[in-house]
């Protein structure tokens, strides 16, 4: 909280500002270095107070790598391939050195324990996928911070209650990130004088991905709190960023474009197009994430197949709703332009 005003001042002084373009929502030159403050708060608290065993030390090393990758991207720009290399390096550290990986599908599609090679490959996909999902949803003032806050609060509670000696220290990881985000969000709601930038979103996404993997493994090894239903519960807790990423990637590929080509088709763009304000959109998506998380937690006893099917059906209905509403808005705009002509 104390660092952000200084970062804003220096960013304006040195002209390190994000310029509005066709796909951004903001309309003025704004610093993108809020992630520096988030990382400073998170790292200082974690290294002072938290026990750094069971993979937390390697997680911190991965965060440092992604911090510098994001910082370079925010300052001078960086290609997607170079960012991907940084993510691979950070992922490799936690996977290989700390053995943080998904070891079993816990009965999903009838699959149990995974062969070591498939386990590493799938874990790599999960970490890179979730890291980029948080990065992609960082499109409105306060949105990524609010969603990460909800996710970390949920995971942190269960690590604290059920983690024990093997996973309990991840409650510290969650709480330290919550602290860093609360100090930053004080300055990040509409109209925000500073953005999180890739410096913050890559680090937050990486931490969230490791928390999700350890939450799933805790269900397998400790048997708490949801046993074999932990994978589907984790997907529910991560619902908004995962739904948004899968939706935009699918739409881009169906249109014959690269899944990484930027556009204004994210879920927050669609809600803004309905007439909601930025703060209302952030609160609406935060509430959606909380409701889905509460539902999967409440119905965890139904098992992975039922929960994942329900989440898939709900995602499909939500996508259809946004698609229908978007086509109506397009028709209205077309009629209005024809009338004015």
mmCIF file of C-alpha atoms in Angstrom:
data_model
loop_
_atom_site.group_PDB
_atom_site.id
_atom_site.type_symbol
_atom_site.label_atom_id
_atom_site.label_comp_id
_atom_site.label_asym_id
_atom_site.label_seq_id
_atom_site.Cartn_x
_atom_site.Cartn_y
_atom_site.Cartn_z
ATOM 1 C CA UNK A 1 0.000 0.000 0.000
ATOM 2 C CA UNK A 2 2.910 2.359 0.740
ATOM 3 C CA UNK A 3 4.805 1.358 -2.414
ATOM 4 C CA UNK A 4 2.045 2.019 -4.990
ATOM 5 C CA UNK A 5 2.027 5.874 -4.841
ATOM 6 C CA UNK A 6 5.820 5.915 -5.349
ATOM 7 C CA UNK A 7 5.534 3.492 -8.289
ATOM 8 C CA UNK A 8 2.817 5.686 -9.874
ATOM 9 C CA UNK A 9 5.003 8.796 -9.452
ATOM 10 C CA UNK A 10 8.125 7.161 -10.953
ATOM 11 C CA UNK A 11 6.135 5.604 -13.837
ATOM 12 C CA UNK A 12 4.745 9.029 -14.829
ATOM 13 C CA UNK A 13 8.139 10.681 -14.342
ATOM 14 C CA UNK A 14 9.888 8.168 -16.625
ATOM 15 C CA UNK A 15 6.913 7.844 -19.023
ATOM 16 C CA UNK A 16 6.495 4.099 -18.317
ATOM 17 C CA UNK A 17 2.786 4.128 -19.169
ATOM 18 C CA UNK A 18 0.283 1.864 -20.917
ATOM 19 C CA UNK A 19 -1.233 3.521 -23.992
ATOM 20 C CA UNK A 20 -4.963 2.843 -24.679
ATOM 21 C CA UNK A 21 -5.706 0.878 -27.872
ATOM 22 C CA UNK A 22 -8.641 -0.733 -29.629
ATOM 23 C CA UNK A 23 -8.936 -3.682 -27.252
ATOM 24 C CA UNK A 24 -8.349 -1.954 -23.890
ATOM 25 C CA UNK A 25 -11.096 -0.477 -21.729
ATOM 26 C CA UNK A 26 -9.080 2.342 -20.119
ATOM 27 C CA UNK A 27 -8.882 5.690 -21.925
ATOM 28 C CA UNK A 28 -5.827 7.410 -20.393
ATOM 29 C CA UNK A 29 -2.096 6.721 -20.039
ATOM 30 C CA UNK A 30 -1.741 4.489 -16.975
ATOM 31 C CA UNK A 31 1.247 2.780 -15.265
ATOM 32 C CA UNK A 32 1.287 -1.040 -15.493
ATOM 33 C CA UNK A 33 3.717 -1.746 -12.651
ATOM 34 C CA UNK A 34 1.300 -2.530 -9.808
ATOM 35 C CA UNK A 35 2.588 -6.094 -9.765
ATOM 36 C CA UNK A 36 5.890 -4.779 -8.359
ATOM 37 C CA UNK A 37 4.068 -3.709 -5.180
ATOM 38 C CA UNK A 38 2.051 -6.954 -5.003
ATOM 39 C CA UNK A 39 5.212 -9.037 -5.362
ATOM 40 C CA UNK A 40 7.099 -6.934 -2.783
ATOM 41 C CA UNK A 41 4.333 -7.399 -0.207
ATOM 42 C CA UNK A 42 3.911 -11.094 -0.950
ATOM 43 C CA UNK A 43 7.627 -11.948 -0.969
ATOM 44 C CA UNK A 44 8.552 -9.993 2.152
ATOM 45 C CA UNK A 45 5.693 -11.485 4.189
ATOM 46 C CA UNK A 46 6.325 -15.025 2.941
ATOM 47 C CA UNK A 47 10.077 -15.005 3.609
ATOM 48 C CA UNK A 48 9.647 -13.454 7.081
ATOM 49 C CA UNK A 49 6.748 -15.514 8.425
ATOM 50 C CA UNK A 50 6.173 -18.697 6.392
ATOM 51 C CA UNK A 51 7.840 -22.115 6.713
ATOM 52 C CA UNK A 52 9.415 -22.566 3.267
ATOM 53 C CA UNK A 53 9.246 -26.349 2.982
ATOM 54 C CA UNK A 54 7.089 -28.722 0.892
ATOM 55 C CA UNK A 55 7.715 -26.792 -2.313
ATOM 56 C CA UNK A 56 7.175 -23.225 -1.027
ATOM 57 C CA UNK A 57 10.862 -22.314 -1.554
ATOM 58 C CA UNK A 58 10.744 -23.541 -5.175
ATOM 59 C CA UNK A 59 7.439 -21.701 -5.665
ATOM 60 C CA UNK A 60 9.164 -18.504 -4.555
ATOM 61 C CA UNK A 61 12.024 -19.133 -7.013
ATOM 62 C CA UNK A 62 9.502 -19.588 -9.851
ATOM 63 C CA UNK A 63 7.748 -16.353 -8.819
ATOM 64 C CA UNK A 64 11.039 -14.437 -9.001
ATOM 65 C CA UNK A 65 11.615 -15.660 -12.584
ATOM 66 C CA UNK A 66 8.081 -14.703 -13.662
ATOM 67 C CA UNK A 67 8.374 -11.366 -11.865
ATOM 68 C CA UNK A 68 11.312 -10.378 -14.085
ATOM 69 C CA UNK A 69 9.626 -11.795 -17.206
ATOM 70 C CA UNK A 70 6.509 -9.725 -16.470
ATOM 71 C CA UNK A 71 8.573 -6.658 -15.563
ATOM 72 C CA UNK A 72 10.382 -6.721 -18.901
ATOM 73 C CA UNK A 73 7.085 -7.178 -20.750
ATOM 74 C CA UNK A 74 5.517 -4.228 -18.895
ATOM 75 C CA UNK A 75 8.505 -1.953 -19.537
ATOM 76 C CA UNK A 76 9.613 -2.742 -23.107
ATOM 77 C CA UNK A 77 7.362 -5.560 -24.343
ATOM 78 C CA UNK A 78 8.175 -9.212 -24.916
ATOM 79 C CA UNK A 79 7.168 -11.829 -27.471
ATOM 80 C CA UNK A 80 4.730 -14.602 -26.528
ATOM 81 C CA UNK A 81 7.430 -17.230 -27.147
ATOM 82 C CA UNK A 82 9.874 -15.608 -24.707
ATOM 83 C CA UNK A 83 7.176 -15.299 -22.050
ATOM 84 C CA UNK A 84 6.375 -18.975 -22.586
ATOM 85 C CA UNK A 85 10.043 -19.907 -22.037
ATOM 86 C CA UNK A 86 9.976 -18.024 -18.717
ATOM 87 C CA UNK A 87 6.824 -19.910 -17.704
ATOM 88 C CA UNK A 88 8.436 -23.233 -18.669
ATOM 89 C CA UNK A 89 11.466 -22.447 -16.521
ATOM 90 C CA UNK A 90 9.371 -21.477 -13.484
ATOM 91 C CA UNK A 91 7.161 -24.546 -13.950
ATOM 92 C CA UNK A 92 10.184 -26.821 -14.264
ATOM 93 C CA UNK A 93 11.555 -25.600 -10.927
ATOM 94 C CA UNK A 94 8.407 -26.463 -8.952
ATOM 95 C CA UNK A 95 7.730 -29.687 -10.898
ATOM 96 C CA UNK A 96 11.193 -31.228 -10.936
ATOM 97 C CA UNK A 97 12.878 -29.753 -7.863
ATOM 98 C CA UNK A 98 9.840 -29.773 -5.526
ATOM 99 C CA UNK A 99 7.848 -32.610 -7.158
ATOM 100 C CA UNK A 100 4.725 -30.443 -7.264
ATOM 101 C CA UNK A 101 2.578 -32.254 -9.817
ATOM 102 C CA UNK A 102 -0.772 -33.926 -10.402
ATOM 103 C CA UNK A 103 -0.151 -37.615 -9.806
ATOM 104 C CA UNK A 104 -3.673 -38.979 -10.340
ATOM 105 C CA UNK A 105 -6.936 -38.162 -12.150
ATOM 106 C CA UNK A 106 -8.730 -39.685 -9.123
ATOM 107 C CA UNK A 107 -11.224 -41.606 -11.233
ATOM 108 C CA UNK A 108 -12.009 -38.966 -13.883
ATOM 109 C CA UNK A 109 -12.702 -40.839 -17.160
ATOM 110 C CA UNK A 110 -11.856 -44.003 -15.221
ATOM 111 C CA UNK A 111 -8.185 -42.912 -14.902
ATOM 112 C CA UNK A 112 -6.314 -43.261 -11.627
ATOM 113 C CA UNK A 113 -2.565 -42.889 -11.073
ATOM 114 C CA UNK A 114 -0.765 -41.260 -14.016
ATOM 115 C CA UNK A 115 2.499 -42.536 -15.540
ATOM 116 C CA UNK A 116 5.347 -40.170 -14.583
ATOM 117 C CA UNK A 117 5.740 -38.711 -18.101
ATOM 118 C CA UNK A 118 2.025 -37.963 -18.495
ATOM 119 C CA UNK A 119 1.955 -36.540 -14.955
ATOM 120 C CA UNK A 120 4.720 -34.043 -15.801
ATOM 121 C CA UNK A 121 3.157 -33.126 -19.165
ATOM 122 C CA UNK A 122 -0.325 -32.626 -17.701
ATOM 123 C CA UNK A 123 1.034 -30.600 -14.760
ATOM 124 C CA UNK A 124 2.940 -28.370 -17.189
ATOM 125 C CA UNK A 125 -0.292 -27.749 -19.100
ATOM 126 C CA UNK A 126 -2.198 -26.991 -15.892
ATOM 127 C CA UNK A 127 0.376 -24.497 -14.551
ATOM 128 C CA UNK A 128 0.866 -22.678 -17.871
ATOM 129 C CA UNK A 129 -2.903 -22.756 -18.554
ATOM 130 C CA UNK A 130 -3.946 -21.297 -15.184
ATOM 131 C CA UNK A 131 -1.097 -18.737 -15.211
ATOM 132 C CA UNK A 132 -2.290 -17.427 -18.593
ATOM 133 C CA UNK A 133 -5.964 -17.613 -17.588
ATOM 134 C CA UNK A 134 -5.298 -15.132 -14.764
ATOM 135 C CA UNK A 135 -3.185 -13.031 -17.148
ATOM 136 C CA UNK A 136 -6.013 -12.938 -19.730
ATOM 137 C CA UNK A 137 -8.723 -11.916 -17.262
ATOM 138 C CA UNK A 138 -6.720 -8.857 -16.199
ATOM 139 C CA UNK A 139 -8.752 -6.541 -18.416
ATOM 140 C CA UNK A 140 -10.734 -4.345 -16.002
ATOM 141 C CA UNK A 141 -9.805 -2.256 -12.978
ATOM 142 C CA UNK A 142 -9.670 -4.599 -9.983
ATOM 143 C CA UNK A 143 -10.919 -7.713 -11.811
ATOM 144 C CA UNK A 144 -7.867 -10.000 -11.706
ATOM 145 C CA UNK A 145 -7.055 -8.921 -8.135
ATOM 146 C CA UNK A 146 -10.615 -9.602 -6.936
ATOM 147 C CA UNK A 147 -10.809 -13.033 -8.596
ATOM 148 C CA UNK A 148 -7.367 -14.082 -7.272
ATOM 149 C CA UNK A 149 -8.396 -12.825 -3.812
ATOM 150 C CA UNK A 150 -11.488 -15.084 -3.845
ATOM 151 C CA UNK A 151 -9.521 -18.107 -5.124
ATOM 152 C CA UNK A 152 -6.666 -17.685 -2.630
ATOM 153 C CA UNK A 153 -9.100 -17.143 0.241
ATOM 154 C CA UNK A 154 -10.906 -20.391 -0.595
ATOM 155 C CA UNK A 155 -7.773 -22.519 -1.077
ATOM 156 C CA UNK A 156 -6.056 -20.913 1.935
ATOM 157 C CA UNK A 157 -8.948 -21.784 4.246
ATOM 158 C CA UNK A 158 -8.817 -25.474 3.329
ATOM 159 C CA UNK A 159 -5.014 -25.620 3.575
ATOM 160 C CA UNK A 160 -5.257 -24.060 7.029
ATOM 161 C CA UNK A 161 -8.007 -26.426 8.192
ATOM 162 C CA UNK A 162 -6.825 -29.707 6.672
ATOM 163 C CA UNK A 163 -3.273 -29.238 5.333
ATOM 164 C CA UNK A 164 -1.400 -30.521 8.374
ATOM 165 C CA UNK A 165 2.380 -30.911 8.152
ATOM 166 C CA UNK A 166 2.366 -31.705 4.420
ATOM 167 C CA UNK A 167 0.241 -28.853 3.033
ATOM 168 C CA UNK A 168 -0.455 -26.442 5.908
ATOM 169 C CA UNK A 169 2.296 -24.000 4.886
ATOM 170 C CA UNK A 170 0.379 -23.250 1.663
ATOM 171 C CA UNK A 171 -2.114 -21.385 3.842
ATOM 172 C CA UNK A 172 0.743 -18.910 4.423
ATOM 173 C CA UNK A 173 1.307 -18.640 0.657
ATOM 174 C CA UNK A 174 -2.397 -17.847 0.117
ATOM 175 C CA UNK A 175 -2.621 -15.325 2.973
ATOM 176 C CA UNK A 176 0.614 -13.522 1.972
ATOM 177 C CA UNK A 177 -0.694 -13.090 -1.588
ATOM 178 C CA UNK A 178 -4.047 -11.870 -0.217
ATOM 179 C CA UNK A 179 -2.126 -9.248 1.805
ATOM 180 C CA UNK A 180 -0.189 -8.094 -1.248
ATOM 181 C CA UNK A 181 -3.388 -7.855 -3.293
ATOM 182 C CA UNK A 182 -5.359 -5.955 -0.641
ATOM 183 C CA UNK A 183 -2.667 -3.265 -0.510
ATOM 184 C CA UNK A 184 -2.730 -3.014 -4.306
ATOM 185 C CA UNK A 185 -6.535 -3.123 -4.741
ATOM 186 C CA UNK A 186 -6.761 -0.006 -2.571
ATOM 187 C CA UNK A 187 -5.539 1.801 -5.743
ATOM 188 C CA UNK A 188 -6.852 -0.502 -8.473
ATOM 189 C CA UNK A 189 -10.626 -0.053 -8.540
ATOM 190 C CA UNK A 190 -12.228 2.136 -11.214
ATOM 191 C CA UNK A 191 -10.804 4.628 -12.154
ATOM 192 C CA UNK A 192 -7.519 2.980 -11.350
ATOM 193 C CA UNK A 193 -4.337 5.119 -11.323
ATOM 194 C CA UNK A 194 -2.284 1.918 -11.770
ATOM 195 C CA UNK A 195 -2.698 -1.560 -13.318
ATOM 196 C CA UNK A 196 -1.357 -4.900 -12.164
ATOM 197 C CA UNK A 197 0.390 -5.546 -15.473
ATOM 198 C CA UNK A 198 2.028 -8.817 -16.475
ATOM 199 C CA UNK A 199 4.408 -8.415 -13.518
ATOM 200 C CA UNK A 200 1.471 -9.060 -11.197
ATOM 201 C CA UNK A 201 -0.826 -11.271 -13.276
ATOM 202 C CA UNK A 202 1.875 -13.821 -14.205
ATOM 203 C CA UNK A 203 3.055 -14.127 -10.588
ATOM 204 C CA UNK A 204 -0.530 -14.339 -9.250
ATOM 205 C CA UNK A 205 -1.503 -16.909 -11.899
ATOM 206 C CA UNK A 206 1.563 -19.035 -11.134
ATOM 207 C CA UNK A 207 0.854 -19.018 -7.385
ATOM 208 C CA UNK A 208 -2.823 -19.868 -7.971
ATOM 209 C CA UNK A 209 -1.864 -22.786 -10.259
ATOM 210 C CA UNK A 210 0.459 -24.292 -7.618
ATOM 211 C CA UNK A 211 -2.197 -23.812 -4.914
ATOM 212 C CA UNK A 212 -4.729 -25.633 -7.145
ATOM 213 C CA UNK A 213 -2.355 -28.568 -7.758
ATOM 214 C CA UNK A 214 -1.498 -28.909 -4.065
ATOM 215 C CA UNK A 215 -5.210 -28.692 -3.182
ATOM 216 C CA UNK A 216 -5.932 -31.591 -5.571
ATOM 217 C CA UNK A 217 -3.014 -33.620 -4.184
ATOM 218 C CA UNK A 218 -4.154 -32.903 -0.618
ATOM 219 C CA UNK A 219 -7.485 -34.552 -1.444
ATOM 220 C CA UNK A 220 -5.608 -37.616 -2.707
ATOM 221 C CA UNK A 221 -3.001 -37.971 0.051
ATOM 222 C CA UNK A 222 -4.646 -36.503 3.143
ATOM 223 C CA UNK A 223 -8.195 -37.478 2.124
ATOM 224 C CA UNK A 224 -9.434 -34.050 3.164
ATOM 225 C CA UNK A 225 -11.507 -32.038 2.665
ATOM 226 C CA UNK A 226 -13.141 -33.508 -0.449
ATOM 227 C CA UNK A 227 -11.228 -36.728 -1.111
ATOM 228 C CA UNK A 228 -11.403 -37.853 -4.722
ATOM 229 C CA UNK A 229 -13.730 -34.935 -5.644
ATOM 230 C CA UNK A 230 -10.881 -32.422 -5.137
ATOM 231 C CA UNK A 231 -10.130 -32.011 -8.906
ATOM 232 C CA UNK A 232 -13.679 -30.939 -9.804
ATOM 233 C CA UNK A 233 -13.906 -28.705 -6.706
ATOM 234 C CA UNK A 234 -10.652 -26.994 -7.775
ATOM 235 C CA UNK A 235 -12.105 -26.400 -11.274
ATOM 236 C CA UNK A 236 -15.205 -24.832 -9.660
ATOM 237 C CA UNK A 237 -13.087 -22.552 -7.467
ATOM 238 C CA UNK A 238 -11.206 -21.399 -10.599
ATOM 239 C CA UNK A 239 -14.397 -21.132 -12.662
ATOM 240 C CA UNK A 240 -14.354 -17.553 -13.996
ATOM 241 C CA UNK A 241 -10.747 -17.448 -15.335
ATOM 242 C CA UNK A 242 -10.982 -20.999 -16.747
ATOM 243 C CA UNK A 243 -14.374 -20.388 -18.375
ATOM 244 C CA UNK A 244 -13.242 -17.085 -19.895
ATOM 245 C CA UNK A 245 -10.014 -18.563 -21.304
ATOM 246 C CA UNK A 246 -11.644 -21.675 -22.788
ATOM 247 C CA UNK A 247 -14.452 -19.577 -24.251
ATOM 248 C CA UNK A 248 -12.246 -16.975 -25.985
ATOM 249 C CA UNK A 249 -9.768 -19.596 -27.221
ATOM 250 C CA UNK A 250 -12.621 -21.651 -28.698
ATOM 251 C CA UNK A 251 -14.211 -18.620 -30.390
ATOM 252 C CA UNK A 252 -10.877 -17.501 -31.869
ATOM 253 C CA UNK A 253 -10.055 -20.943 -33.242
ATOM 254 C CA UNK A 254 -13.575 -21.336 -34.668
ATOM 255 C CA UNK A 255 -13.041 -18.018 -36.440
ATOM 256 C CA UNK A 256 -9.772 -19.350 -37.897
ATOM 257 C CA UNK A 257 -7.574 -17.072 -35.748
ATOM 258 C CA UNK A 258 -4.709 -17.823 -33.378
ATOM 259 C CA UNK A 259 -5.990 -18.517 -29.830
ATOM 260 C CA UNK A 260 -3.533 -15.858 -28.620
ATOM 261 C CA UNK A 261 -4.716 -13.082 -30.975
ATOM 262 C CA UNK A 262 -6.126 -10.261 -28.804
ATOM 263 C CA UNK A 263 -9.761 -9.168 -29.125
ATOM 264 C CA UNK A 264 -12.649 -7.714 -27.117
ATOM 265 C CA UNK A 265 -14.504 -10.984 -26.682
ATOM 266 C CA UNK A 266 -13.699 -11.689 -23.033
ATOM 267 C CA UNK A 267 -16.506 -12.244 -20.556
ATOM 268 C CA UNK A 268 -15.940 -8.796 -18.989
ATOM 269 C CA UNK A 269 -16.217 -7.148 -22.435
ATOM 270 C CA UNK A 270 -19.526 -8.916 -23.016
ATOM 271 C CA UNK A 271 -20.924 -7.799 -19.635
ATOM 272 C CA UNK A 272 -19.796 -4.200 -20.248
ATOM 273 C CA UNK A 273 -21.595 -4.352 -23.621
ATOM 274 C CA UNK A 274 -24.814 -5.150 -21.739
ATOM 275 C CA UNK A 275 -24.603 -1.731 -20.106
ATOM 276 C CA UNK A 276 -22.921 -2.561 -16.791
ATOM 277 C CA UNK A 277 -20.280 -0.250 -15.321
ATOM 278 C CA UNK A 278 -16.733 -1.453 -14.607
ATOM 279 C CA UNK A 279 -17.214 -1.813 -10.832
ATOM 280 C CA UNK A 280 -20.565 -3.620 -11.336
ATOM 281 C CA UNK A 281 -18.899 -6.006 -13.823
ATOM 282 C CA UNK A 282 -16.065 -6.814 -11.392
ATOM 283 C CA UNK A 283 -18.525 -7.416 -8.534
ATOM 284 C CA UNK A 284 -20.771 -9.524 -10.787
ATOM 285 C CA UNK A 285 -17.896 -11.773 -11.905
ATOM 286 C CA UNK A 286 -16.607 -12.023 -8.330
ATOM 287 C CA UNK A 287 -20.080 -13.045 -7.166
ATOM 288 C CA UNK A 288 -20.334 -15.596 -10.014
ATOM 289 C CA UNK A 289 -17.012 -17.152 -8.957
ATOM 290 C CA UNK A 290 -18.111 -17.309 -5.304
ATOM 291 C CA UNK A 291 -21.485 -18.897 -6.183
ATOM 292 C CA UNK A 292 -19.952 -21.581 -8.422
ATOM 293 C CA UNK A 293 -17.290 -22.342 -5.773
ATOM 294 C CA UNK A 294 -19.945 -22.663 -3.053
ATOM 295 C CA UNK A 295 -22.038 -24.950 -5.258
ATOM 296 C CA UNK A 296 -19.184 -27.354 -6.076
ATOM 297 C CA UNK A 297 -18.132 -27.395 -2.414
ATOM 298 C CA UNK A 298 -21.694 -28.125 -1.292
ATOM 299 C CA UNK A 299 -22.242 -30.868 -3.873
ATOM 300 C CA UNK A 300 -18.728 -32.365 -3.692
ATOM 301 C CA UNK A 301 -20.246 -35.666 -2.491
ATOM 302 C CA UNK A 302 -21.668 -36.213 -6.015
ATOM 303 C CA UNK A 303 -18.162 -36.947 -7.346
ATOM 304 C CA UNK A 304 -16.019 -35.679 -10.210
ATOM 305 C CA UNK A 305 -18.120 -36.898 -13.144
ATOM 306 C CA UNK A 306 -21.346 -35.230 -11.990
ATOM 307 C CA UNK A 307 -19.642 -31.969 -10.987
ATOM 308 C CA UNK A 308 -17.562 -31.606 -14.155
ATOM 309 C CA UNK A 309 -20.625 -32.420 -16.301
ATOM 310 C CA UNK A 310 -22.645 -29.783 -14.419
ATOM 311 C CA UNK A 311 -19.855 -27.187 -14.833
ATOM 312 C CA UNK A 312 -19.571 -27.983 -18.565
ATOM 313 C CA UNK A 313 -23.354 -27.647 -19.090
ATOM 314 C CA UNK A 314 -23.431 -24.376 -17.127
ATOM 315 C CA UNK A 315 -20.464 -23.037 -19.155
ATOM 316 C CA UNK A 316 -22.185 -23.957 -22.428
ATOM 317 C CA UNK A 317 -25.433 -22.224 -21.379
ATOM 318 C CA UNK A 318 -23.518 -19.129 -20.263
ATOM 319 C CA UNK A 319 -21.653 -19.023 -23.603
ATOM 320 C CA UNK A 320 -24.919 -19.355 -25.541
ATOM 321 C CA UNK A 321 -26.456 -16.542 -23.459
ATOM 322 C CA UNK A 322 -23.505 -14.202 -24.197
ATOM 323 C CA UNK A 323 -23.576 -15.185 -27.884
ATOM 324 C CA UNK A 324 -27.325 -14.484 -28.246
ATOM 325 C CA UNK A 325 -27.055 -11.191 -26.358
ATOM 326 C CA UNK A 326 -24.066 -10.116 -28.471
ATOM 327 C CA UNK A 327 -25.936 -10.813 -31.725
ATOM 328 C CA UNK A 328 -28.905 -8.742 -30.462
ATOM 329 C CA UNK A 329 -26.605 -5.825 -29.627
ATOM 330 C CA UNK A 330 -24.997 -6.090 -33.087
ATOM 331 C CA UNK A 331 -28.431 -6.066 -34.771
ATOM 332 C CA UNK A 332 -29.493 -2.998 -32.769
ATOM 333 C CA UNK A 333 -26.298 -1.144 -33.689
ATOM 334 C CA UNK A 334 -26.801 -2.046 -37.355
ATOM 335 C CA UNK A 335 -30.421 -0.840 -37.299
ATOM 336 C CA UNK A 336 -29.387 2.361 -35.522
ATOM 337 C CA UNK A 337 -26.663 3.091 -38.103
ATOM 338 C CA UNK A 338 -29.079 2.413 -40.994
ATOM 339 C CA UNK A 339 -31.699 4.684 -39.423
ATOM 340 C CA UNK A 340 -29.189 7.511 -38.912
ATOM 341 C CA UNK A 341 -28.023 7.159 -42.530
#
